[in-house]
Short mmCIF file of N, CA and C in Angstrom, two decimals:
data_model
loop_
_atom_site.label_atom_id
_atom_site.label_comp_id
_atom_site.label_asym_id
_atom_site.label_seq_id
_atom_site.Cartn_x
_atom_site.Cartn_y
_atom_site.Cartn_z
N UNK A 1 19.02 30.21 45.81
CA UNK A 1 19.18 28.86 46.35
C UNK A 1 19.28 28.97 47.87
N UNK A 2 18.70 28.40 48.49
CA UNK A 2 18.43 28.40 49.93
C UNK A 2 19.19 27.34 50.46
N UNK A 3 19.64 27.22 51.53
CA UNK A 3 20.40 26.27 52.11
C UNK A 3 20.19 25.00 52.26
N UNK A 4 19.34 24.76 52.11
CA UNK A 4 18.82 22.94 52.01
C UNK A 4 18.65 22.89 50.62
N UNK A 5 18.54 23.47 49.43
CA UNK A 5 18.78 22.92 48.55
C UNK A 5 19.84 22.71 48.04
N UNK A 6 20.66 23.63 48.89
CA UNK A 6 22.27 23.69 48.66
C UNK A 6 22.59 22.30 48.88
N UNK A 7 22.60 21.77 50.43
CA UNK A 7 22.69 20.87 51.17
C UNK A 7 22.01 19.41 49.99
N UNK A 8 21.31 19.51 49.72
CA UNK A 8 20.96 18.29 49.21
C UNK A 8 21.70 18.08 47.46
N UNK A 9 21.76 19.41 46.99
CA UNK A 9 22.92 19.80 45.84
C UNK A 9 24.46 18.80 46.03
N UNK A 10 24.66 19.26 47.60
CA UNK A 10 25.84 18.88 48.16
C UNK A 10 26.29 17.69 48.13
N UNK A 11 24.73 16.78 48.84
CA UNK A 11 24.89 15.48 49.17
C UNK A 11 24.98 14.36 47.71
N UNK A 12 24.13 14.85 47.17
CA UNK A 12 24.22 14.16 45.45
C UNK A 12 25.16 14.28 44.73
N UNK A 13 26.02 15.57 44.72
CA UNK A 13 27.50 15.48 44.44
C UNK A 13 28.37 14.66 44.85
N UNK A 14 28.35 14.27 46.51
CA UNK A 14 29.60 14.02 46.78
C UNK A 14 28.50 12.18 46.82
N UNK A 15 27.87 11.65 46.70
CA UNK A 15 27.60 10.14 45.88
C UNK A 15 27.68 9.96 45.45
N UNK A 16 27.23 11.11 44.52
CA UNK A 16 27.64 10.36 42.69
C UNK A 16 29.34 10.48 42.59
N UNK A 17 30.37 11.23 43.01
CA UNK A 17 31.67 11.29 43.15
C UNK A 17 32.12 9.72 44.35
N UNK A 18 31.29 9.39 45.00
CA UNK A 18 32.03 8.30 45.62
C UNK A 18 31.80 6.96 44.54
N UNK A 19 30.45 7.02 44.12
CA UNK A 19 30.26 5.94 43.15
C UNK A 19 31.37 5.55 42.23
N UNK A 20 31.37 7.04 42.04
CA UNK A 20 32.68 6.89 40.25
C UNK A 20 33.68 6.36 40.92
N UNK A 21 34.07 7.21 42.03
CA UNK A 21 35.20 6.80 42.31
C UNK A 21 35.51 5.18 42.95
N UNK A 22 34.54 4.76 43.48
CA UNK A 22 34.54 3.40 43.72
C UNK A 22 34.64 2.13 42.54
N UNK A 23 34.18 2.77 41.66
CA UNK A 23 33.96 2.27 40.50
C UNK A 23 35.15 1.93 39.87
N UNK A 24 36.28 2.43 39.97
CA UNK A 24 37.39 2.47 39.14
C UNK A 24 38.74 2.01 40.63
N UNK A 25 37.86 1.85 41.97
CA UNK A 25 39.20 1.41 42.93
C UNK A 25 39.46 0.45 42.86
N UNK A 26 40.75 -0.28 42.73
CA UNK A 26 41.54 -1.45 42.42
C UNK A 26 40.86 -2.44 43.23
N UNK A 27 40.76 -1.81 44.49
CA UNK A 27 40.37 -2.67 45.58
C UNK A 27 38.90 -3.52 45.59
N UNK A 28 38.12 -2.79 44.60
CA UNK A 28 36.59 -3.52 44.33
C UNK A 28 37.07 -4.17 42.71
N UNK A 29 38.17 -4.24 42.34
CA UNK A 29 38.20 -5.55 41.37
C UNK A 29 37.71 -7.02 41.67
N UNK A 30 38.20 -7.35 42.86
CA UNK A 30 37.98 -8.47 43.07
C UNK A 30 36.79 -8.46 42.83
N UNK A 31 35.98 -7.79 44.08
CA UNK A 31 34.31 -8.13 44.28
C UNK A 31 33.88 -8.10 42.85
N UNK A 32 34.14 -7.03 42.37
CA UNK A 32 33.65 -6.75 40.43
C UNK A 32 33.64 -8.44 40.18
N UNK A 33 34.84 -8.88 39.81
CA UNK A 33 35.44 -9.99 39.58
C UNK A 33 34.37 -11.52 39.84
N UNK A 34 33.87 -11.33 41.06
CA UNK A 34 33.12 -12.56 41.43
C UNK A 34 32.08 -12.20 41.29
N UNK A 35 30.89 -10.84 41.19
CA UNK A 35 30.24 -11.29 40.59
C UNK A 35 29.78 -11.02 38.99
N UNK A 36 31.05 -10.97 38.00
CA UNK A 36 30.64 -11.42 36.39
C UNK A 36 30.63 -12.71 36.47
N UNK A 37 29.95 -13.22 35.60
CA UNK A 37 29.00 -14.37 35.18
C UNK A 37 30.59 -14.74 34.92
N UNK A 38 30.52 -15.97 34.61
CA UNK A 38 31.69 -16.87 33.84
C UNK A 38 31.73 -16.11 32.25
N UNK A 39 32.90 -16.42 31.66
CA UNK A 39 33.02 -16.03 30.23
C UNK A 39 33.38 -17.52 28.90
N UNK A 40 32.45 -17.95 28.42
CA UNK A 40 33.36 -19.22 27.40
C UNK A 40 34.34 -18.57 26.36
N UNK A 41 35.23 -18.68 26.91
CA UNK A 41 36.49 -18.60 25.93
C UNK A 41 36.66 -19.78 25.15
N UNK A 42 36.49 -20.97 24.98
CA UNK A 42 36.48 -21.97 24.36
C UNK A 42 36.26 -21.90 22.74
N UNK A 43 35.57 -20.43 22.19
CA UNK A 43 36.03 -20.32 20.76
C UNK A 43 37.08 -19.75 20.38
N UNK A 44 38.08 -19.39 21.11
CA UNK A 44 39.69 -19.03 20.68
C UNK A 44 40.51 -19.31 21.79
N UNK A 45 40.22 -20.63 21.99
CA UNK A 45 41.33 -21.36 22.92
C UNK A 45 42.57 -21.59 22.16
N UNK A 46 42.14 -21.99 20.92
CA UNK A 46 43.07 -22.51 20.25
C UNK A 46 44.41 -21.24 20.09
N UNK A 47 43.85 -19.95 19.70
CA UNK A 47 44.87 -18.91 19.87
C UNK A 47 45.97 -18.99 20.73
N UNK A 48 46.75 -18.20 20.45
CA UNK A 48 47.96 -18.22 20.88
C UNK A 48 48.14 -16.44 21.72
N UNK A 49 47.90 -16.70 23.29
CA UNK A 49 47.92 -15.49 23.80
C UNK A 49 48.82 -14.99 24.86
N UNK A 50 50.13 -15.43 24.46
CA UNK A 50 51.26 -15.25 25.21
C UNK A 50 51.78 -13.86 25.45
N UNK A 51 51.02 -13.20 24.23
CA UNK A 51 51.81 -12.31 23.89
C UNK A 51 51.11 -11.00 25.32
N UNK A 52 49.42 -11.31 24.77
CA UNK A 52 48.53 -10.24 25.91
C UNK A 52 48.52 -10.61 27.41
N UNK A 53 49.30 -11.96 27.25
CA UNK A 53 49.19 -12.31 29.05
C UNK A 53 50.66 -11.70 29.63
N UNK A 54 51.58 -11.93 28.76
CA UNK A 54 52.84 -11.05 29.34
C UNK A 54 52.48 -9.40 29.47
N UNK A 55 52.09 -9.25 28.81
CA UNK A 55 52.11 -7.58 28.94
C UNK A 55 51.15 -7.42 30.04
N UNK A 56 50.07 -8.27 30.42
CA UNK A 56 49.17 -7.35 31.00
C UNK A 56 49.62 -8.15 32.37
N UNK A 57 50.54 -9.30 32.26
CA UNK A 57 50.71 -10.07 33.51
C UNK A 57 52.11 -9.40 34.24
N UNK A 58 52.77 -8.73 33.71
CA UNK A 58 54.02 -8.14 34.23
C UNK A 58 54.07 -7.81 35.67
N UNK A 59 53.13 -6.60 36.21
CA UNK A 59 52.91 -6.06 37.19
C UNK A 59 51.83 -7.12 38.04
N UNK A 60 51.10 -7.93 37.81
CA UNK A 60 50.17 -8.39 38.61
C UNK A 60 50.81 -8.99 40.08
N UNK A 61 51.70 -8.98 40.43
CA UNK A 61 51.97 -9.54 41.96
C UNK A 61 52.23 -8.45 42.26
N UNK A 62 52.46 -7.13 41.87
CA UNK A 62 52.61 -6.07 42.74
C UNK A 62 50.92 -5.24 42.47
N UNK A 63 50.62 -5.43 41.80
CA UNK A 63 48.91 -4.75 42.17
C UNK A 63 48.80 -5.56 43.06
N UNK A 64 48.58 -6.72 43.22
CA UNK A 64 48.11 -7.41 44.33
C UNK A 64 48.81 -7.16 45.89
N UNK A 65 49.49 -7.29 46.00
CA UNK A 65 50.59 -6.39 46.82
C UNK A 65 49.97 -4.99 47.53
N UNK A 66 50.05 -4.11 46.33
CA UNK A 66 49.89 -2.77 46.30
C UNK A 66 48.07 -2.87 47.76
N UNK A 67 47.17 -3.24 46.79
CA UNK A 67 45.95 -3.52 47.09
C UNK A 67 45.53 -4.06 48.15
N UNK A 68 46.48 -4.76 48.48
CA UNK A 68 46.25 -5.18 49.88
C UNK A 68 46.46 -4.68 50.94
N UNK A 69 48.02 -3.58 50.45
CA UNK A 69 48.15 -2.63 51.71
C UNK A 69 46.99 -1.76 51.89
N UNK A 70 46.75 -1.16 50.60
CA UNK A 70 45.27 0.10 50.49
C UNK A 70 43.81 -0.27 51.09
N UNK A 71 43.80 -1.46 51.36
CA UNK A 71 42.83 -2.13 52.17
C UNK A 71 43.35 -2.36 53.67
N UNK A 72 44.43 -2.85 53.94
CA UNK A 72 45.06 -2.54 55.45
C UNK A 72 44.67 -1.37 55.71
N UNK A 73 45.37 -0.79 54.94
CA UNK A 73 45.17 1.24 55.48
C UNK A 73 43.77 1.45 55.57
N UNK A 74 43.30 1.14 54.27
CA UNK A 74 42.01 1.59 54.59
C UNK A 74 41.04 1.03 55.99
N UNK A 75 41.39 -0.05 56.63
CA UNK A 75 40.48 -0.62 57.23
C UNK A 75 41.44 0.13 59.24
N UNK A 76 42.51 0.36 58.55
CA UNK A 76 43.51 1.06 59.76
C UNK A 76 42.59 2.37 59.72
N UNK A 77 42.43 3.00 58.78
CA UNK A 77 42.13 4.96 58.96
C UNK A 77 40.46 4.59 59.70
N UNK A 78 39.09 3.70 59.00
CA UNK A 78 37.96 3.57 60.31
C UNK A 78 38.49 3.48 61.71
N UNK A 79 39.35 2.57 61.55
CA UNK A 79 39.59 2.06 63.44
C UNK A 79 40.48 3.66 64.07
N UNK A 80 41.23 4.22 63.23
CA UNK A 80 41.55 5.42 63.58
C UNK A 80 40.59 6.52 64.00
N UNK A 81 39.59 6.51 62.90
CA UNK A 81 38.49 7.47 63.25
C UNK A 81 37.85 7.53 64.29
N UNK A 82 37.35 5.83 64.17
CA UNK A 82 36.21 5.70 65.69
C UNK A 82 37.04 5.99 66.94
N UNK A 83 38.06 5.84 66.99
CA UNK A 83 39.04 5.98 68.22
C UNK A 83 39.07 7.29 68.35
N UNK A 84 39.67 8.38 67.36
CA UNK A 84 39.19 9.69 67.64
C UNK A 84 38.25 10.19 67.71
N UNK A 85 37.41 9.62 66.95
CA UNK A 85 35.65 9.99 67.90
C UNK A 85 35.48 9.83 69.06
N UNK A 86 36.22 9.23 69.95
CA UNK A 86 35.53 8.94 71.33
C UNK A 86 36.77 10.04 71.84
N UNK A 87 37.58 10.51 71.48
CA UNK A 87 38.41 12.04 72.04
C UNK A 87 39.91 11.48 72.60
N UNK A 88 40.11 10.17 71.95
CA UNK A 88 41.65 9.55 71.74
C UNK A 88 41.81 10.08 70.77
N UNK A 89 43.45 10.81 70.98
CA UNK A 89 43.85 11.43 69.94
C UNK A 89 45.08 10.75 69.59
N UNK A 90 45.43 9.68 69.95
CA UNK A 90 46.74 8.88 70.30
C UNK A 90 46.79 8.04 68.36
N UNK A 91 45.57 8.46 68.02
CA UNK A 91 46.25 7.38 66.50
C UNK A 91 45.83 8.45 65.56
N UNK A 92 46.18 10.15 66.01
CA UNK A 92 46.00 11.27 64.96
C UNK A 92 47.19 10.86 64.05
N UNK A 93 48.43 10.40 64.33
CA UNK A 93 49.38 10.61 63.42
C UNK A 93 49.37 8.97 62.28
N UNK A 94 49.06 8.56 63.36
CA UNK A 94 48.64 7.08 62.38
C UNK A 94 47.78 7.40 61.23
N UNK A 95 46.33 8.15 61.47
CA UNK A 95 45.30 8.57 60.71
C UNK A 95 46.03 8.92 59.60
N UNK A 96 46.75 10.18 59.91
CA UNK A 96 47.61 10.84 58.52
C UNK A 96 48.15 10.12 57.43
N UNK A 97 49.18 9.11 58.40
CA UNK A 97 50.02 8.31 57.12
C UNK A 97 49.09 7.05 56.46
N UNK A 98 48.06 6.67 57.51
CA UNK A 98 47.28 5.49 56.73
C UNK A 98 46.70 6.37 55.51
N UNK A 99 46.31 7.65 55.88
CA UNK A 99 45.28 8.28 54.43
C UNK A 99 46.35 8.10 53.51
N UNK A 100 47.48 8.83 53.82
CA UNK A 100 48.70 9.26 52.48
C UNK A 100 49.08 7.59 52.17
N UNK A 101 49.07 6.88 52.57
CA UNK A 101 49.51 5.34 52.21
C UNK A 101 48.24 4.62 51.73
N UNK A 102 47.21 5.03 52.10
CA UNK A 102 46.12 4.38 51.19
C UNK A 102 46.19 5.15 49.58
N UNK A 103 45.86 6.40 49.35
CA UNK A 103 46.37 6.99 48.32
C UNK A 103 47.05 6.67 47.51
N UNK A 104 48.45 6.54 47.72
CA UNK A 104 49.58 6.49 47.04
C UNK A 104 49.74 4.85 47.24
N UNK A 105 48.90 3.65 47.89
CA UNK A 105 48.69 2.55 47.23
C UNK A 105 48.21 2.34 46.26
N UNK A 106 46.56 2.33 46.12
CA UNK A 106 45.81 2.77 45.43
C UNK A 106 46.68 2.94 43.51
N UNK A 107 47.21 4.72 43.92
CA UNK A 107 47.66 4.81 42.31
C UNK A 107 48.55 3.84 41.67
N UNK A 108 49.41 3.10 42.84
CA UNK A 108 50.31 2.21 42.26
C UNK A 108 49.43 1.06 41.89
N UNK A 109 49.15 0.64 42.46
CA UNK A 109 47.88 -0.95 41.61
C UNK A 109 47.34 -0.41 40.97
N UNK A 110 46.60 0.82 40.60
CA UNK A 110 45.83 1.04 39.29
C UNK A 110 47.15 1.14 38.25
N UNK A 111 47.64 1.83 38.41
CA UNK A 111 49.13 1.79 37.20
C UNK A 111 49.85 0.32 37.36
N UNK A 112 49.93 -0.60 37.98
CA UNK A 112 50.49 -2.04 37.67
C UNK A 112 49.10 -2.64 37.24
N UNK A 113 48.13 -2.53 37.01
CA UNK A 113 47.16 -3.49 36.19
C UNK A 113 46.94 -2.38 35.08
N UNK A 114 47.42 -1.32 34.87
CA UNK A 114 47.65 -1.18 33.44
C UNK A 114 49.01 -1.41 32.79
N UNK A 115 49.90 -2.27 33.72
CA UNK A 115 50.85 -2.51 32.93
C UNK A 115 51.72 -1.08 32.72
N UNK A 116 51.58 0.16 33.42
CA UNK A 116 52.02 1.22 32.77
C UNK A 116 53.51 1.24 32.91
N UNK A 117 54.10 2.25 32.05
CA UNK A 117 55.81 2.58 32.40
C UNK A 117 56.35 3.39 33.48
N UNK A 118 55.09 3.64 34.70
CA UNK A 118 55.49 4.38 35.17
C UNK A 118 55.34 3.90 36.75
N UNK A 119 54.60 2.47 36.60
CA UNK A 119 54.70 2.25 37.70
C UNK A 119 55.95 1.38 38.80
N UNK A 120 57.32 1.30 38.33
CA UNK A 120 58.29 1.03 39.16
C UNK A 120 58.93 2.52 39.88
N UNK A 121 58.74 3.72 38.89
CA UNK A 121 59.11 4.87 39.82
C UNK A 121 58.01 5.48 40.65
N UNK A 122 56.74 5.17 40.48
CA UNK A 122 55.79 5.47 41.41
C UNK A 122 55.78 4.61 42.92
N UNK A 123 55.86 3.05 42.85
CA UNK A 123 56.25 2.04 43.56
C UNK A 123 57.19 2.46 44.69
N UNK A 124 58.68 2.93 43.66
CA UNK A 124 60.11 3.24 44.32
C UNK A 124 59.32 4.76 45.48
N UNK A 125 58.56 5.28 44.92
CA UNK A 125 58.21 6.62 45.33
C UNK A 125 57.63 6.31 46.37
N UNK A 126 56.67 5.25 46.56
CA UNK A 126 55.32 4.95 47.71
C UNK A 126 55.97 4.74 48.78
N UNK A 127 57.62 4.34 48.77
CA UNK A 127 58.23 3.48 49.85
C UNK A 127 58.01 4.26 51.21
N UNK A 128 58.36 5.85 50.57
CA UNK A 128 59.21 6.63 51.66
C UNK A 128 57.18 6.67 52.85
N UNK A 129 56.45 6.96 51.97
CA UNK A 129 54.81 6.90 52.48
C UNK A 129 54.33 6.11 52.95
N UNK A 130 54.99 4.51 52.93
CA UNK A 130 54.65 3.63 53.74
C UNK A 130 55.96 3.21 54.67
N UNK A 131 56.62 3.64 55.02
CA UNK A 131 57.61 3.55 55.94
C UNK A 131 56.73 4.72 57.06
N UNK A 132 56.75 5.91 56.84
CA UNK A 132 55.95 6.79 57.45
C UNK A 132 54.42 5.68 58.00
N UNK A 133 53.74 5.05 57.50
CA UNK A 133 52.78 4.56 57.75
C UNK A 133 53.13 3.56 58.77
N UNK A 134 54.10 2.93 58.71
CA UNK A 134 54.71 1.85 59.13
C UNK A 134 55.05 1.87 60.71
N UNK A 135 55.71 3.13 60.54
CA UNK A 135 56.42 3.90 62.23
C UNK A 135 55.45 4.29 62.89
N UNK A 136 54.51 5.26 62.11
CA UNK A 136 53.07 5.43 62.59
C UNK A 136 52.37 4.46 63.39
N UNK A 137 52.40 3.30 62.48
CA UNK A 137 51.69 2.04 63.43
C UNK A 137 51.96 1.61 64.53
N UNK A 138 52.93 1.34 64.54
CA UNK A 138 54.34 0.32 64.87
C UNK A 138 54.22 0.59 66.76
N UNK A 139 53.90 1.77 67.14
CA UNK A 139 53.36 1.67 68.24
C UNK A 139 52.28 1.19 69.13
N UNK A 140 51.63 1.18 67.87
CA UNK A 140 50.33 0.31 68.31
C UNK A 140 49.89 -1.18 68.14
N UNK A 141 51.06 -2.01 67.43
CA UNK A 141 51.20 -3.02 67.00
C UNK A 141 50.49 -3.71 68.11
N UNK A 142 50.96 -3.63 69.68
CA UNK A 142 50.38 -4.82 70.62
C UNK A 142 48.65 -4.52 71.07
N UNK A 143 48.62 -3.01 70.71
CA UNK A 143 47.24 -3.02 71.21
C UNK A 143 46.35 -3.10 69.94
N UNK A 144 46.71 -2.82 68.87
CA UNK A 144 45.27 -2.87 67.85
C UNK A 144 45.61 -4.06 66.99
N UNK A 145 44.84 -4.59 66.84
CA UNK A 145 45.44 -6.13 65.83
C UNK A 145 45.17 -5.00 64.17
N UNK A 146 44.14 -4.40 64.06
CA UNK A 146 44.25 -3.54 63.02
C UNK A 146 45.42 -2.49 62.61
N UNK A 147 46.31 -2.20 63.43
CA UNK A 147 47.67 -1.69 63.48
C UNK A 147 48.43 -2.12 62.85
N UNK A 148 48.42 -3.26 63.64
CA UNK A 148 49.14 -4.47 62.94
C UNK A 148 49.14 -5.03 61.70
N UNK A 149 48.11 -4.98 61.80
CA UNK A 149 47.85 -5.73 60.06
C UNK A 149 48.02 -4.65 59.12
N UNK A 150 48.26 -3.90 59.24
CA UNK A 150 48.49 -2.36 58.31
C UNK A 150 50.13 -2.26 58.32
N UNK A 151 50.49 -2.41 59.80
CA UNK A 151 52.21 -2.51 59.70
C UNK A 151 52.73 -3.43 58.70
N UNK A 152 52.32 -4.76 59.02
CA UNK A 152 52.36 -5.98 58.11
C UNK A 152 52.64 -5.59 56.89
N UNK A 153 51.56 -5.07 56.38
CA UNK A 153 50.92 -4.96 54.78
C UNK A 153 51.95 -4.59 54.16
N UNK A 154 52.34 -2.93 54.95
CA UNK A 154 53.32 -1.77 54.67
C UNK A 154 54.46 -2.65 54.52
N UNK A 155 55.22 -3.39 55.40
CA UNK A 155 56.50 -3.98 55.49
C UNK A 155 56.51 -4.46 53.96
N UNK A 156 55.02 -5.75 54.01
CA UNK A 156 55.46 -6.72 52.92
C UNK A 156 55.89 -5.77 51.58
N UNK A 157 54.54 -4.29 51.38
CA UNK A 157 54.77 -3.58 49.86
C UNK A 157 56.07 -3.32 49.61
N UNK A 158 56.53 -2.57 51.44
CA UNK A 158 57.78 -2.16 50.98
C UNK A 158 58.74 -2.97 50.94
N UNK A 159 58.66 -4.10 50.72
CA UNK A 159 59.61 -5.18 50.36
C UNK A 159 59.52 -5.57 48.47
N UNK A 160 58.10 -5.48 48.19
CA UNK A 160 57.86 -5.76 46.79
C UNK A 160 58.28 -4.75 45.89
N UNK A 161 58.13 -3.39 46.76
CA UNK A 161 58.50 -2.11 46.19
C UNK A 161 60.14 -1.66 45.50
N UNK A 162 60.45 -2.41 46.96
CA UNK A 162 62.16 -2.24 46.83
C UNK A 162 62.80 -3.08 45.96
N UNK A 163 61.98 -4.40 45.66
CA UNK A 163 62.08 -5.50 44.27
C UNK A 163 62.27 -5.09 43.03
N UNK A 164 61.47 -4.25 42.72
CA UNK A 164 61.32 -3.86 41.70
C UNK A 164 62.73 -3.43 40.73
#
């Protein structure tokens, strides 16, 4: 195997790994979401579905929550990058905690839209990772409005977090 076939080995790996993985991020629910067609439920309206909306509705204000920070962060770690691309190194430490706080958002909304048992000690866990994210920012609050809105995010989770 010669090096460009390596290289192109390489590149098809790591697409088909972003696909999947996009595929299953909390954060493209929505988009998923708008575009499925409508669904007629209208032949078991009449049912009685209290039972599957509690269980699966338990956690839904903290996925939503969760998801929104992982999209702050996420949209904080580009504006981080391009900034260190140009040889500012002033939002290296920001970079860090937005990755570890996008992450460890992320698993918490996928485990609160499964309703799982494990997501109030994962939640309780994310705090200490978005406080880190938070301080990280927090310097840059007046100059990047993207800072900001990542500080924001962090505050509100870790307010929903500490709810729990």
């Amino acid at each position: 195997m010669n090096r460009r076939e390596f290289a192109r080995g390489a590149i098809g790996l790591a697409t088909f790994g972003s696909l999947v993985a996009s595929a299953d991020d909390p954060r493209m629910v929505a988009k998923a979401d708008k575009a499925k067609p409508a669904v007629d439920h209208s032949a078991h309206a009449g049912m009685d579905h209290s039972a599957h909306q509690a269980a699966s509705g338990r956690y839904a204000a903290l996925a939503a929550t969760f998801s929104d920070c992982a999209a702050a962060a996420e949209d904080c770690i580009a504006h981080c990058q391009s900034v260190l691309a140009t040889g500012d190194k002033s939002l290296g430490e920001c970079l860090k905690t937005a990755l570890a706080c996008d992450t460890s958002c992320v698993a918490v909304a996928r485990l609160a839209r499964l309703d799982s048992e494990f997501t109030a000690g994962f939640a309780k866990a994310s705090i200490a990772v978005m406080e880190a994210c938070a301080a990280a920012c927090k310097p840059h609050v007046e100059h990047h409005a993207i800072c900001k809105a990542c500080f924001d995010a962090c505050g509100k989770t870790i307010s929903a977090a500490k709810a729990i």
